[in-house]
mmCIF file of C-alpha atoms in Angstrom:
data_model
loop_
_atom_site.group_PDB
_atom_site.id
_atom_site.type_symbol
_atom_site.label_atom_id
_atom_site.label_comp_id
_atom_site.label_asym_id
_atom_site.label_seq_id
_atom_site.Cartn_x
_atom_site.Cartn_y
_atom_site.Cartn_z
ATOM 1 C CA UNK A 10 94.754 107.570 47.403
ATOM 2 C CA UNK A 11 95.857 108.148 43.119
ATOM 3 C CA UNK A 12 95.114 111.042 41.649
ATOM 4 C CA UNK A 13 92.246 111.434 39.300
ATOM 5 C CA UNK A 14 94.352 112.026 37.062
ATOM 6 C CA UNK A 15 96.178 108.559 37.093
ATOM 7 C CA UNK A 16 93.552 107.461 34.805
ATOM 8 C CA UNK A 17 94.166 109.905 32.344
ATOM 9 C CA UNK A 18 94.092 109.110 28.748
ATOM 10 C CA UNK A 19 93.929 111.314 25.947
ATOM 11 C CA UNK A 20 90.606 110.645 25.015
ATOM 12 C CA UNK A 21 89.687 112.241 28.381
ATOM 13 C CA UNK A 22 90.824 115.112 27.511
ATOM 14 C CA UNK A 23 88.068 117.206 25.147
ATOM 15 C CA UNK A 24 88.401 120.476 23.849
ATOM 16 C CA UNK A 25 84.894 121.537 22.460
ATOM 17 C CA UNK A 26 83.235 123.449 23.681
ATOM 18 C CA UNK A 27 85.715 124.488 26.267
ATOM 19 C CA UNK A 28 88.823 122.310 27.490
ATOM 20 C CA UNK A 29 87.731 119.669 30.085
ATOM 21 C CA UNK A 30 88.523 116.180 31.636
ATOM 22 C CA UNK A 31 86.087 113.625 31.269
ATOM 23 C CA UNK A 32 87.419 110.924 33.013
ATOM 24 C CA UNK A 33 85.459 107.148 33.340
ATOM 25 C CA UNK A 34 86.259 105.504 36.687
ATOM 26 C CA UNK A 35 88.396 107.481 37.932
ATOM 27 C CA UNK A 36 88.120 105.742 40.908
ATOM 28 C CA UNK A 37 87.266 101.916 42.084
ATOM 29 C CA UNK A 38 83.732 102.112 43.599
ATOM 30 C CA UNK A 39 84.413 101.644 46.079
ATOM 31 C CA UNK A 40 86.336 104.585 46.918
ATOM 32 C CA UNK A 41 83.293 106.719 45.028
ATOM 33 C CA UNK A 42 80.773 105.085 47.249
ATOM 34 C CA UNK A 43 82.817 105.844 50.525
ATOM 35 C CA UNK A 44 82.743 109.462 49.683
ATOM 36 C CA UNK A 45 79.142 109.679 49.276
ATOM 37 C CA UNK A 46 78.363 108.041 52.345
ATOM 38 C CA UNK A 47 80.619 110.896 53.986
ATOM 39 C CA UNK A 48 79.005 113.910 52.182
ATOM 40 C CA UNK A 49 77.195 115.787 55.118
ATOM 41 C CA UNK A 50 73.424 115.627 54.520
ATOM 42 C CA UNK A 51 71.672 118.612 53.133
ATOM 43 C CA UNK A 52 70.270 120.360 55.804
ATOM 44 C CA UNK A 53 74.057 120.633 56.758
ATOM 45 C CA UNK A 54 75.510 122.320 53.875
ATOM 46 C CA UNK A 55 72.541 124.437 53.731
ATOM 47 C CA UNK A 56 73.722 125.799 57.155
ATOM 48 C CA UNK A 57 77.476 125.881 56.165
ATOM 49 C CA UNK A 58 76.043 127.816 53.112
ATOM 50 C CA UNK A 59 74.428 130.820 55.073
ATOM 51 C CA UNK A 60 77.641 131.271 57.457
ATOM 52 C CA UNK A 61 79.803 131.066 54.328
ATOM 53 C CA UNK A 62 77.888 132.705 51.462
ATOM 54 C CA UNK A 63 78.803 136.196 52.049
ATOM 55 C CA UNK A 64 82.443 135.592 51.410
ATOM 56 C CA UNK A 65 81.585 133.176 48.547
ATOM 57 C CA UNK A 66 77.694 133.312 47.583
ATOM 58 C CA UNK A 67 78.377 130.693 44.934
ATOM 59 C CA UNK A 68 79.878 127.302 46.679
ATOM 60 C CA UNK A 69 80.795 125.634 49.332
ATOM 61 C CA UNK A 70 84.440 125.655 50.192
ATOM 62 C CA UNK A 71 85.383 122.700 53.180
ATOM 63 C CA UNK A 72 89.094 122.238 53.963
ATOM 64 C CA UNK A 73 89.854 119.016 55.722
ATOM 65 C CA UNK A 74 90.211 121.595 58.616
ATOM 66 C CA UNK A 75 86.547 122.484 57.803
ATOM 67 C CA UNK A 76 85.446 118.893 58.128
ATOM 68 C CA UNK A 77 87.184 118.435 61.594
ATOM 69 C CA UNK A 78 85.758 121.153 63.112
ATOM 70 C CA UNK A 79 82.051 120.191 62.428
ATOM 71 C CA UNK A 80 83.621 117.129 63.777
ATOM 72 C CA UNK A 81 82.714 114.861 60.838
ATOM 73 C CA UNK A 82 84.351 111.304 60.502
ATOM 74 C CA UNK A 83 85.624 111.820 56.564
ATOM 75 C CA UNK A 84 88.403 109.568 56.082
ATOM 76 C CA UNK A 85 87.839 108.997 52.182
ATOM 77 C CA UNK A 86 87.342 112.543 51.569
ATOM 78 C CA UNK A 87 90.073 113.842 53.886
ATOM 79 C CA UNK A 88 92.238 111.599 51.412
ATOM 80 C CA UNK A 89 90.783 112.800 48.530
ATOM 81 C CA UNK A 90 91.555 116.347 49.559
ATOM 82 C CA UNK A 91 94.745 115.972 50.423
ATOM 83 C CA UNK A 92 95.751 114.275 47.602
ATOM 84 C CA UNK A 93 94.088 116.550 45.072
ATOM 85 C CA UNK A 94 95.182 119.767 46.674
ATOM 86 C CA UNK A 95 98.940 118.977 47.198
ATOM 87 C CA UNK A 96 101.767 121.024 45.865
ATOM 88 C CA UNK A 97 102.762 117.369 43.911
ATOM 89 C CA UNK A 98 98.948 117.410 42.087
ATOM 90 C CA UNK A 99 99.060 121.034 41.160
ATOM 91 C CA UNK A 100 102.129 120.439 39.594
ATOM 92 C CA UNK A 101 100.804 117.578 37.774
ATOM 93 C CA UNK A 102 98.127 119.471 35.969
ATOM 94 C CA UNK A 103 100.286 121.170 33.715
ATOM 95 C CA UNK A 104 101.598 118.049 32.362
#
C-alpha cells in the first residue's frame, strides 16, 4: 500500500487556521471501502475503550498486534498501519 502522502500536492497542504493536510483521494475506493468494512463494529470499540481509557481516556490506540489478538481478519488496515507507521513514512513527513 502508498502512502497518503503520495498524493500530496501543495494545495493539500493549508496553513490557516493551523497547518494541516487535506488530501482528496488519497486512496482508490476501493482501498477506503475495504477499511471500513474492517473497522470493528461499535459495541467493540466501546469495550476496547473501557479496558483502555485509563491509560488514554481520549482514543483508541490498536496496533496491528491489537487487531490480532481480538483475532480480527484486517488485511487493508494491517497494511495501512504498517505502511503509515514505518521508520520510511516518519521520515517522509518532514519533507
Amino acid at each position: 500500500m502508498d502512502s497518503i502522502l503520495k498524493n500530496l500536492t501543495q494545495k493539500d497542504i493549508i496553513l490557516d487556521p493551523v497547518p494541516h493536510l487535506d488530501i482528496k483521494n488519497a486512496f482508490p475506493e476501493e482501498i477506503v471501502n475495504g477499511m471500513l468494512n474492517e473497522l470493528p463494529d461499535k459495541s467493540f470499540l466501546e469495550d476496547v475503550y473501557k479496558i483502555n481509557s485509563k491509560n488514554n481516556p481520549s482514543a483508541i490506540d490498536l496496533s496491528i498486534n491489537d487487531l490480532r489478538s481480538y483475532n480480527l481478519d484486517t488485511p487493508y488496515l494491517s497494511k495501512f498501519i504498517k505502511a503509515h507507521s514505518s521508520p520510511s513514512f516518519k521520515k517522509s513527513l518532514y519533507f
